[in-house]
JSON list of C-alpha atoms in Angstrom, two decimals:
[
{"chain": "A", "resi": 136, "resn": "UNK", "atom": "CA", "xyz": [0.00, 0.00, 0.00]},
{"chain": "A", "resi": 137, "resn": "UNK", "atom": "CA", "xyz": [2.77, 2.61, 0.61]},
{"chain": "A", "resi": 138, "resn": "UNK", "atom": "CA", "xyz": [4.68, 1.71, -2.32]},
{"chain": "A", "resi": 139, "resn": "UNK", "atom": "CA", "xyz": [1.49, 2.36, -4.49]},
{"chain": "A", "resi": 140, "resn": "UNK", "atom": "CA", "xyz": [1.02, 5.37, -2.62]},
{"chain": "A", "resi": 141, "resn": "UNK", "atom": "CA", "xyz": [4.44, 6.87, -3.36]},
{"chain": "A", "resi": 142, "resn": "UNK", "atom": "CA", "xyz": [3.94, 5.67, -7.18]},
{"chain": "A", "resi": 143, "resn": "UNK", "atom": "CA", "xyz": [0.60, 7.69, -7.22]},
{"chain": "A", "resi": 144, "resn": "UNK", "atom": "CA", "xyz": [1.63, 10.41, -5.78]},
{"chain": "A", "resi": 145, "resn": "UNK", "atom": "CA", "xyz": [4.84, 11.18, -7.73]},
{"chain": "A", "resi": 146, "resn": "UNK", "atom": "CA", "xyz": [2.99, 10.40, -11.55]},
{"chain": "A", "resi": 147, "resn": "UNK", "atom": "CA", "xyz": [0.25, 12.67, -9.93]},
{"chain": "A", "resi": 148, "resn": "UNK", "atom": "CA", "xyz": [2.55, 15.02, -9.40]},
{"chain": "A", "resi": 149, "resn": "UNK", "atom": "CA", "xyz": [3.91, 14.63, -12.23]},
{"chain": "A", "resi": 150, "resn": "UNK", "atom": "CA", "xyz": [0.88, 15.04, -14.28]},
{"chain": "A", "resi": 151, "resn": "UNK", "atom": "CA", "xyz": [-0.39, 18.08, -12.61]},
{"chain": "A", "resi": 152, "resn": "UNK", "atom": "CA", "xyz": [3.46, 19.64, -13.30]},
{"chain": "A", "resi": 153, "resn": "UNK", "atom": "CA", "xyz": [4.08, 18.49, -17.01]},
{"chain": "A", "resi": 154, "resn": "UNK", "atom": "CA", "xyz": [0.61, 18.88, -18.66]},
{"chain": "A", "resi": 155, "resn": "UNK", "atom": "CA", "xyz": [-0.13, 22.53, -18.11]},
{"chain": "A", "resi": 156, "resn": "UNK", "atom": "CA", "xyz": [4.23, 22.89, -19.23]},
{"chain": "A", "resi": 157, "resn": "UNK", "atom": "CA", "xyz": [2.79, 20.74, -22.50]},
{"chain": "A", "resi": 158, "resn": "UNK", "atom": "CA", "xyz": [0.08, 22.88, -23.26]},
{"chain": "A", "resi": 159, "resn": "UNK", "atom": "CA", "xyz": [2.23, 26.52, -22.55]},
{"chain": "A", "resi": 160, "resn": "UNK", "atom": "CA", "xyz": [4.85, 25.04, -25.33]},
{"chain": "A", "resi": 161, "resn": "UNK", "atom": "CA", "xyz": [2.28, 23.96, -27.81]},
{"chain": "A", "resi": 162, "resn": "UNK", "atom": "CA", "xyz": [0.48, 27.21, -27.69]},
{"chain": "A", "resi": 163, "resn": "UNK", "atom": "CA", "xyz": [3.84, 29.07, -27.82]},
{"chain": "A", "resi": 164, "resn": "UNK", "atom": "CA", "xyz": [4.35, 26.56, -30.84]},
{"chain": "A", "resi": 165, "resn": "UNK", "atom": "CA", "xyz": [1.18, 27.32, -32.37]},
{"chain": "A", "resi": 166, "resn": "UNK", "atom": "CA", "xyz": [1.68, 31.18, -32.22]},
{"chain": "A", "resi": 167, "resn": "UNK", "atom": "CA", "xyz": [5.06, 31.23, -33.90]},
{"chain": "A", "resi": 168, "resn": "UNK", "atom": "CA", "xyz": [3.81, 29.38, -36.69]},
{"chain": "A", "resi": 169, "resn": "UNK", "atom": "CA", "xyz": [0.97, 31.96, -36.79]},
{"chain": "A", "resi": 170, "resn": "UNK", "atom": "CA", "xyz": [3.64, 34.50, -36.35]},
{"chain": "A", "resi": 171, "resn": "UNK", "atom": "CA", "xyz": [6.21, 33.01, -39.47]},
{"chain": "A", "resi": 172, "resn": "UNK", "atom": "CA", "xyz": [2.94, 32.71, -41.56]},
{"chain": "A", "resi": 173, "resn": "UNK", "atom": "CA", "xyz": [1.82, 36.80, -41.17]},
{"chain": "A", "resi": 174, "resn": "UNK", "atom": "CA", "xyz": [5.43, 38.04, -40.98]},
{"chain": "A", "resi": 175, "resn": "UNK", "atom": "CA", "xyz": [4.19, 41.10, -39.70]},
{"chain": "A", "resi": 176, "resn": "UNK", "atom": "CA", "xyz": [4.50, 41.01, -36.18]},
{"chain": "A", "resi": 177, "resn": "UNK", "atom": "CA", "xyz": [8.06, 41.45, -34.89]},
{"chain": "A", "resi": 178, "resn": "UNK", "atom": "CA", "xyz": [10.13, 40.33, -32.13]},
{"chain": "A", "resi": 179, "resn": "UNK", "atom": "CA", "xyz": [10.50, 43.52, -30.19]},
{"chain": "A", "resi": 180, "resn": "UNK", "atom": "CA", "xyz": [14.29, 44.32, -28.76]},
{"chain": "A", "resi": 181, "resn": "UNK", "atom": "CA", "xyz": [13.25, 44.50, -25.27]},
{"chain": "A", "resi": 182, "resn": "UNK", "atom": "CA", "xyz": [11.85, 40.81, -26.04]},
{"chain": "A", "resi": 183, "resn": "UNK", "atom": "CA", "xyz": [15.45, 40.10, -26.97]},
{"chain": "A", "resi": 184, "resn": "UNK", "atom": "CA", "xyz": [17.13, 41.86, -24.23]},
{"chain": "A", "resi": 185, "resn": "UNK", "atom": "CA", "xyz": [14.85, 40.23, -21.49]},
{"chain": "A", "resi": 186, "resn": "UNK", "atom": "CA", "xyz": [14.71, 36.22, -22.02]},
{"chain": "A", "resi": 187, "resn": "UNK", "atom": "CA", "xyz": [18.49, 35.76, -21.82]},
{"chain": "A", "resi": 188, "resn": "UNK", "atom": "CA", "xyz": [19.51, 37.90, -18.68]},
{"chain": "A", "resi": 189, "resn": "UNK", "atom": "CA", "xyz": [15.85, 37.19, -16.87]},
{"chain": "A", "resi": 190, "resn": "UNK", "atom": "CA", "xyz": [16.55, 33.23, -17.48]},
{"chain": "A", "resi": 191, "resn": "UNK", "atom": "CA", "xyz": [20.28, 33.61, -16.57]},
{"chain": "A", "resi": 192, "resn": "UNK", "atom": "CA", "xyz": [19.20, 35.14, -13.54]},
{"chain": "A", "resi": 193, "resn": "UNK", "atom": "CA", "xyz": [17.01, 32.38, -12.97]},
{"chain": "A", "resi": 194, "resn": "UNK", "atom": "CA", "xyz": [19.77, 29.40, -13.43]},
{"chain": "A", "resi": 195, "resn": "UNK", "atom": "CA", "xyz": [22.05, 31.55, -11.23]},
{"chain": "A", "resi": 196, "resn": "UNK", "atom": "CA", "xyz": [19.75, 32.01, -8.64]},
{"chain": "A", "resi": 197, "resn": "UNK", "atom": "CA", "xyz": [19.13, 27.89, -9.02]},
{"chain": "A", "resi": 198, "resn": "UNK", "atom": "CA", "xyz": [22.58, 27.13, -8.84]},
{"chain": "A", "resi": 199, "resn": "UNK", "atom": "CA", "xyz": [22.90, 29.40, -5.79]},
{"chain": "A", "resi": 200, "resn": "UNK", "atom": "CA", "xyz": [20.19, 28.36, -3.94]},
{"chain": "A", "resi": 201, "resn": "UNK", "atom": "CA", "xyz": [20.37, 24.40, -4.60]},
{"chain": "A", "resi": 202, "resn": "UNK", "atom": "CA", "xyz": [24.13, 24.12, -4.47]},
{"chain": "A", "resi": 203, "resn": "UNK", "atom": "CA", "xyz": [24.63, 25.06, -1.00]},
{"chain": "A", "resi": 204, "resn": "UNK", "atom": "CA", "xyz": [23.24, 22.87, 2.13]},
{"chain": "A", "resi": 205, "resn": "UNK", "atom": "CA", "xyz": [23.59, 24.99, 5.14]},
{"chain": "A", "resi": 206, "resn": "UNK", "atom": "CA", "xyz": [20.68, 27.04, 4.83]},
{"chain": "A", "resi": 207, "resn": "UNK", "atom": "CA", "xyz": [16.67, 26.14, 3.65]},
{"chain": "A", "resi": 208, "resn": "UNK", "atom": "CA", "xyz": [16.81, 28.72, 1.15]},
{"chain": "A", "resi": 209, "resn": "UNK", "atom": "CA", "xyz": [13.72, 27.30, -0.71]},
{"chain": "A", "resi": 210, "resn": "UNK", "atom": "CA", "xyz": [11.41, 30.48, -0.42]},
{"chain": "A", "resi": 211, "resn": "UNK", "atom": "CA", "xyz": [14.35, 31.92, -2.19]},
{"chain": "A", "resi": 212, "resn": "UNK", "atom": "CA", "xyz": [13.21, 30.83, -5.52]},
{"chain": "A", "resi": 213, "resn": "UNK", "atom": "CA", "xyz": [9.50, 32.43, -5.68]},
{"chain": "A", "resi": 214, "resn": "UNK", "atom": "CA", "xyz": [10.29, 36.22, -6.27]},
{"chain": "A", "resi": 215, "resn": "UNK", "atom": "CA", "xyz": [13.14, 34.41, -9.60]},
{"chain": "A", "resi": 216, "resn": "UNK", "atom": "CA", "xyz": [9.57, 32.72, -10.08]},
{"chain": "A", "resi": 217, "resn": "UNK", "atom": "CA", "xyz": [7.75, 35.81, -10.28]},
{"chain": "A", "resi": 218, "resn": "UNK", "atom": "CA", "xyz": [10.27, 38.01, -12.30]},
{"chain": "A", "resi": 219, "resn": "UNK", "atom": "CA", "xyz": [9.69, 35.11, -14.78]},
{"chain": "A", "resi": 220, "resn": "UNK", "atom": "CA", "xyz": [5.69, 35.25, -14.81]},
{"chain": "A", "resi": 221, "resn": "UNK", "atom": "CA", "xyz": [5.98, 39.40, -14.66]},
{"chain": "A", "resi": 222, "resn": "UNK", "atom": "CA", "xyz": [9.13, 39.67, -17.72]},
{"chain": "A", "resi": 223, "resn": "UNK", "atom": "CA", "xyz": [8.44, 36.66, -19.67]},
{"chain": "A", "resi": 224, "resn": "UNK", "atom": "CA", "xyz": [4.49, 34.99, -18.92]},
{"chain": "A", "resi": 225, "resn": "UNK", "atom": "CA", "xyz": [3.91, 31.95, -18.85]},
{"chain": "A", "resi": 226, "resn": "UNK", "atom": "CA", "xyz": [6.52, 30.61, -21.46]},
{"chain": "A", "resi": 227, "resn": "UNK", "atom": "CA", "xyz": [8.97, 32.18, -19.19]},
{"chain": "A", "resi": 228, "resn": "UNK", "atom": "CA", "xyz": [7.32, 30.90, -15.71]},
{"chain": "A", "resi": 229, "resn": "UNK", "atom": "CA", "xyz": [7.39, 27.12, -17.38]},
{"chain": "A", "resi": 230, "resn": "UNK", "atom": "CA", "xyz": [10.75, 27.38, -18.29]},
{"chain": "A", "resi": 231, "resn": "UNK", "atom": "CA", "xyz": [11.52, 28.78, -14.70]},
{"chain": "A", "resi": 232, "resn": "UNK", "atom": "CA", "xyz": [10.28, 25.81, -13.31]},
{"chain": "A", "resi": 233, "resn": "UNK", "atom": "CA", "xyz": [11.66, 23.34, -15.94]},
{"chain": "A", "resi": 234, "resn": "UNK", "atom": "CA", "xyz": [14.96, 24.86, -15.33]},
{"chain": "A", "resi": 235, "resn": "UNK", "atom": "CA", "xyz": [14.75, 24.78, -10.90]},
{"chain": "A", "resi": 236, "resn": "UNK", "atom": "CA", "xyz": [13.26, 21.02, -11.45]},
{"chain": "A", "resi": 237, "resn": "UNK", "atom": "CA", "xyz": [16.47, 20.38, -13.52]},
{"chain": "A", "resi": 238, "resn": "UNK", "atom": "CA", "xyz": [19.04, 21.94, -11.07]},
{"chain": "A", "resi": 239, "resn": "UNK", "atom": "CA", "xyz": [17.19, 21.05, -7.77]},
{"chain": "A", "resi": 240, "resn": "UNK", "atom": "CA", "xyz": [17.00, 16.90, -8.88]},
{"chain": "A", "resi": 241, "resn": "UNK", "atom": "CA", "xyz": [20.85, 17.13, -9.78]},
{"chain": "A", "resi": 242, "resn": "UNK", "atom": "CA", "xyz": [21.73, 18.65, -6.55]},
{"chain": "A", "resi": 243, "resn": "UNK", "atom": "CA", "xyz": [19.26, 16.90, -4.51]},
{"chain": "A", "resi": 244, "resn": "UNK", "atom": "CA", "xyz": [20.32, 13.00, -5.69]},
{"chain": "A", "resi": 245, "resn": "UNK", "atom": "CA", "xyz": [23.88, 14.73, -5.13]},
{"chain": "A", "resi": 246, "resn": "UNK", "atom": "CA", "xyz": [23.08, 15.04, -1.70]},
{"chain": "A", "resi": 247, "resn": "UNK", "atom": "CA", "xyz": [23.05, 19.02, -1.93]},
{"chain": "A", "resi": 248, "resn": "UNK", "atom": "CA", "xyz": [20.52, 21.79, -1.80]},
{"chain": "A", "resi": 249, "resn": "UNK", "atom": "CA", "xyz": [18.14, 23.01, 0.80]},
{"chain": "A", "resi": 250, "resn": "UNK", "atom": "CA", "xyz": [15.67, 19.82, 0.09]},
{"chain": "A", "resi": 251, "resn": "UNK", "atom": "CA", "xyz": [18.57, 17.47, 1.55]},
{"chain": "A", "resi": 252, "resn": "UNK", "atom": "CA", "xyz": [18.54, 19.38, 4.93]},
{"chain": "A", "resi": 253, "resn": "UNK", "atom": "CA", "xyz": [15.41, 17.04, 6.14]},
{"chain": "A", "resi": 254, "resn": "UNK", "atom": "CA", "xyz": [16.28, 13.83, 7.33]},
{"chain": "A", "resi": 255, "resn": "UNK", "atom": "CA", "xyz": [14.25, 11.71, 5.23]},
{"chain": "A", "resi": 256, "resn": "UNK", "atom": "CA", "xyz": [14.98, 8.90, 1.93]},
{"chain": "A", "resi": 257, "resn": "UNK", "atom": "CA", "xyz": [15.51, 10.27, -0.94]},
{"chain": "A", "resi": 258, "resn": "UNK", "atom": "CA", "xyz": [12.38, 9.33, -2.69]},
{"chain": "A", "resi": 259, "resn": "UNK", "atom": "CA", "xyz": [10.66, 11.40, 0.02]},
{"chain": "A", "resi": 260, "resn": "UNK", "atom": "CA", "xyz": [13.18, 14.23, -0.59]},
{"chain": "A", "resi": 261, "resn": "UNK", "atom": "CA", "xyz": [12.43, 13.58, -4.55]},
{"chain": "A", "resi": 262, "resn": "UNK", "atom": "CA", "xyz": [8.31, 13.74, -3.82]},
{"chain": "A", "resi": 263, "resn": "UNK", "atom": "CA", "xyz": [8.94, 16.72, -2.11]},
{"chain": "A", "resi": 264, "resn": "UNK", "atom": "CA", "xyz": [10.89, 18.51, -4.74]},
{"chain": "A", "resi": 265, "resn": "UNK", "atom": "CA", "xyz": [8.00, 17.18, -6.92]},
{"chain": "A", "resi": 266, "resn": "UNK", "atom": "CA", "xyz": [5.45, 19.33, -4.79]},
{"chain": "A", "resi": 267, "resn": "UNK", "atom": "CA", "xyz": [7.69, 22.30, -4.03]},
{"chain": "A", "resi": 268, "resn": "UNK", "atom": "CA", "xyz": [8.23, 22.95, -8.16]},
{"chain": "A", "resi": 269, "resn": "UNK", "atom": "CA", "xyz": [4.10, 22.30, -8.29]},
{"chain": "A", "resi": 270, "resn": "UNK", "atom": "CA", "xyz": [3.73, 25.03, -5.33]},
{"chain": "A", "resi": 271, "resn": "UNK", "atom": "CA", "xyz": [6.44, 26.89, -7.95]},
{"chain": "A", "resi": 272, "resn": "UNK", "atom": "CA", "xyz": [4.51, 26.71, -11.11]},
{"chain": "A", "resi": 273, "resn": "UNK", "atom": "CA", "xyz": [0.93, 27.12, -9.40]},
{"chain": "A", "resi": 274, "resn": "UNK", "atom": "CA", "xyz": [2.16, 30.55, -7.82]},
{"chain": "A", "resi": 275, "resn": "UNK", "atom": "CA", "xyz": [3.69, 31.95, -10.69]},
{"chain": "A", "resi": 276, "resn": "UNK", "atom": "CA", "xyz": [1.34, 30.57, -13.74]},
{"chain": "A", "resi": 277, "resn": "UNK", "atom": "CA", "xyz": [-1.80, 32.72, -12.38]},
{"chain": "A", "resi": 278, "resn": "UNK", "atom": "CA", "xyz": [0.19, 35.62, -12.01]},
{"chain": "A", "resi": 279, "resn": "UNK", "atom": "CA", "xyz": [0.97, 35.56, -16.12]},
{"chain": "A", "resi": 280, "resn": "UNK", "atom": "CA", "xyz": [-1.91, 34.39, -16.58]},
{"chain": "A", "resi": 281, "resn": "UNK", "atom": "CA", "xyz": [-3.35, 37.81, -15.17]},
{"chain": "A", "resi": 282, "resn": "UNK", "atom": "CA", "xyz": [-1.12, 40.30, -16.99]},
{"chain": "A", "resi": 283, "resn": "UNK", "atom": "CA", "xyz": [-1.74, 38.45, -20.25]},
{"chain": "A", "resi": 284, "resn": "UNK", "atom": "CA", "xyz": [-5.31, 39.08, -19.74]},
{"chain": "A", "resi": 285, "resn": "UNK", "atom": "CA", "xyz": [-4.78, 42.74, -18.87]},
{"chain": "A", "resi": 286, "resn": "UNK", "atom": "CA", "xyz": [-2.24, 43.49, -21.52]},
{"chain": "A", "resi": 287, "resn": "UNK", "atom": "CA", "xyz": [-5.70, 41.84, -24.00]},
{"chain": "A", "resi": 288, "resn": "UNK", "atom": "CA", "xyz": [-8.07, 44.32, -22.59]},
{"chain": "A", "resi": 289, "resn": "UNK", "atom": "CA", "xyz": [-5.23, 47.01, -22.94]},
{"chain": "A", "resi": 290, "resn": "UNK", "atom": "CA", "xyz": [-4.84, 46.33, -26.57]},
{"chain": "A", "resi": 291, "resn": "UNK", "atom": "CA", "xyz": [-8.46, 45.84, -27.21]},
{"chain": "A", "resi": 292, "resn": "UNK", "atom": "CA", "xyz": [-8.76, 49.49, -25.41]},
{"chain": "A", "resi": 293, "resn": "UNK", "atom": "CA", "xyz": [-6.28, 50.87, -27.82]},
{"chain": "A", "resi": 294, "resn": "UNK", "atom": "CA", "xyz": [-8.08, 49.52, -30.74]},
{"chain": "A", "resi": 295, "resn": "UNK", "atom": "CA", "xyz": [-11.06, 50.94, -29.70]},
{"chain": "A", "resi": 296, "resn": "UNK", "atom": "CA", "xyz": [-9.78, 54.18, -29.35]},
{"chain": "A", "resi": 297, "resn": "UNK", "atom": "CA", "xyz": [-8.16, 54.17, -32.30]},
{"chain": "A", "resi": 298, "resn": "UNK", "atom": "CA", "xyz": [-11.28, 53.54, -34.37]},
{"chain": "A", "resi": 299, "resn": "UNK", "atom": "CA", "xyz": [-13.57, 55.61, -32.61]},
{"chain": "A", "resi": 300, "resn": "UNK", "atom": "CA", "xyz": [-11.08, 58.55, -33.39]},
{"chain": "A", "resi": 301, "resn": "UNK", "atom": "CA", "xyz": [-11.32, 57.37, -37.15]},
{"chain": "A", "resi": 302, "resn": "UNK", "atom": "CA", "xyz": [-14.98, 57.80, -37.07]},
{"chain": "A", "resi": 303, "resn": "UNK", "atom": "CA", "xyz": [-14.48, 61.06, -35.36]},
{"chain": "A", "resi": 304, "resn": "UNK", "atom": "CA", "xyz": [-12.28, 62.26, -38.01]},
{"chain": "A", "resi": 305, "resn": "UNK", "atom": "CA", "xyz": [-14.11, 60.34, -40.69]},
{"chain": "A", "resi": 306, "resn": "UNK", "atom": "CA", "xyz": [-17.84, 62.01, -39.45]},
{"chain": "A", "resi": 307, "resn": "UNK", "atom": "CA", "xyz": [-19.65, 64.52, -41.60]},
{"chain": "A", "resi": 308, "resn": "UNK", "atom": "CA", "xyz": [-20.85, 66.44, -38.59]},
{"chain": "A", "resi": 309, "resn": "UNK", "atom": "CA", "xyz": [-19.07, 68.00, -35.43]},
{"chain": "A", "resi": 310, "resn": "UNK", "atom": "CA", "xyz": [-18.80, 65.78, -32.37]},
{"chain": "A", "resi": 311, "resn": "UNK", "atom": "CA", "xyz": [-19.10, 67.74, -28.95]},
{"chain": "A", "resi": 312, "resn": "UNK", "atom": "CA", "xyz": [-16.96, 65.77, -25.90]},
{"chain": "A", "resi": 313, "resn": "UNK", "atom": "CA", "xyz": [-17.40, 66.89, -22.32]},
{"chain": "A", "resi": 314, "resn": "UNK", "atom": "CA", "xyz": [-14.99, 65.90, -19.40]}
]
């Protein structure tokens, strides 16, 4: 019974972590094949500039944080989670957490990190990584999730505005605003 309850728990965990990461990459897929197909939209420089220093911060902060084993610096890892959902959405929060899960299950089977400070075995210690990069993902995936949908209504703002000033322009007879 606790063997099958160890196996359930880490697939389920498992599940819950890699599904919504396999549905982030297929959209992202999906909408540069869009993109390639209209050529007009363009890859902006701050675009450029941000994804390799915000996810170099993020595998420094990693290394830093999972390499040593004096402290339980684990809490340490949400505001690199955060920068990631607030600088790069979710494609950037997923591949926060892919890269933490990578550099926390190196350092943890190498007997390192702030997960090997608990006395336990390490398919406990691995479970509990499990949960800790769910508890990662789950904090920072509604927070992109929430500026994409602002930055919609922001553009579908702007696009109003811009066509209700084309009717203004475009209108035979004077329009009267009041403030």
């Amino acid at each position: 019974v606790q063997l099958w309850l160890k196996w359930t728990m880490s697939d389920g965990l498992g599940i819950l972590l890699l599904a919504p990461m396999i549905m982030i990459f297929h959209d992202l897929w999906e909408s540069c094949i869009q993109r390639d197909q209209n050529k007009s939209t363009r890859i902006s420089t701050t675009s450029l500039f941000d994804w390799p220093l915000v996810l170099a911060v993020g595998l420094v902060s990693s290394l830093i944080i999972f390499g040593q084993t004096i402290f339980p610096l684990l809490f340490m890892i949400m505001p690199v989670i955060l920068l990631h959902a607030f600088r790069l959405g979710a494609p950037g929060t997923t591949i926060a957490t892919l890269q933490i899960a990578v550099v926390a299950t190196i350092f943890t089977s190498l007997d390192r990190g702030p997960i090997h400070l608990f006395d336990a075995s390490l398919s406990a210690q691995l479970i509990t990584l499990q949960l800790f990069l769910f508890c990662c993902f789950c904090i920072g995936l509604p927070v992109s999730a929430a500026l994409a949908a602002k930055e919609k209504i922001r553009d579908a703002l702007k696009e109003s505005n811009t066509r209700s000033k084309l009717v203004a322009q475009a209108a035979p007879v004077g329009i009267f605003q009041a403030d």
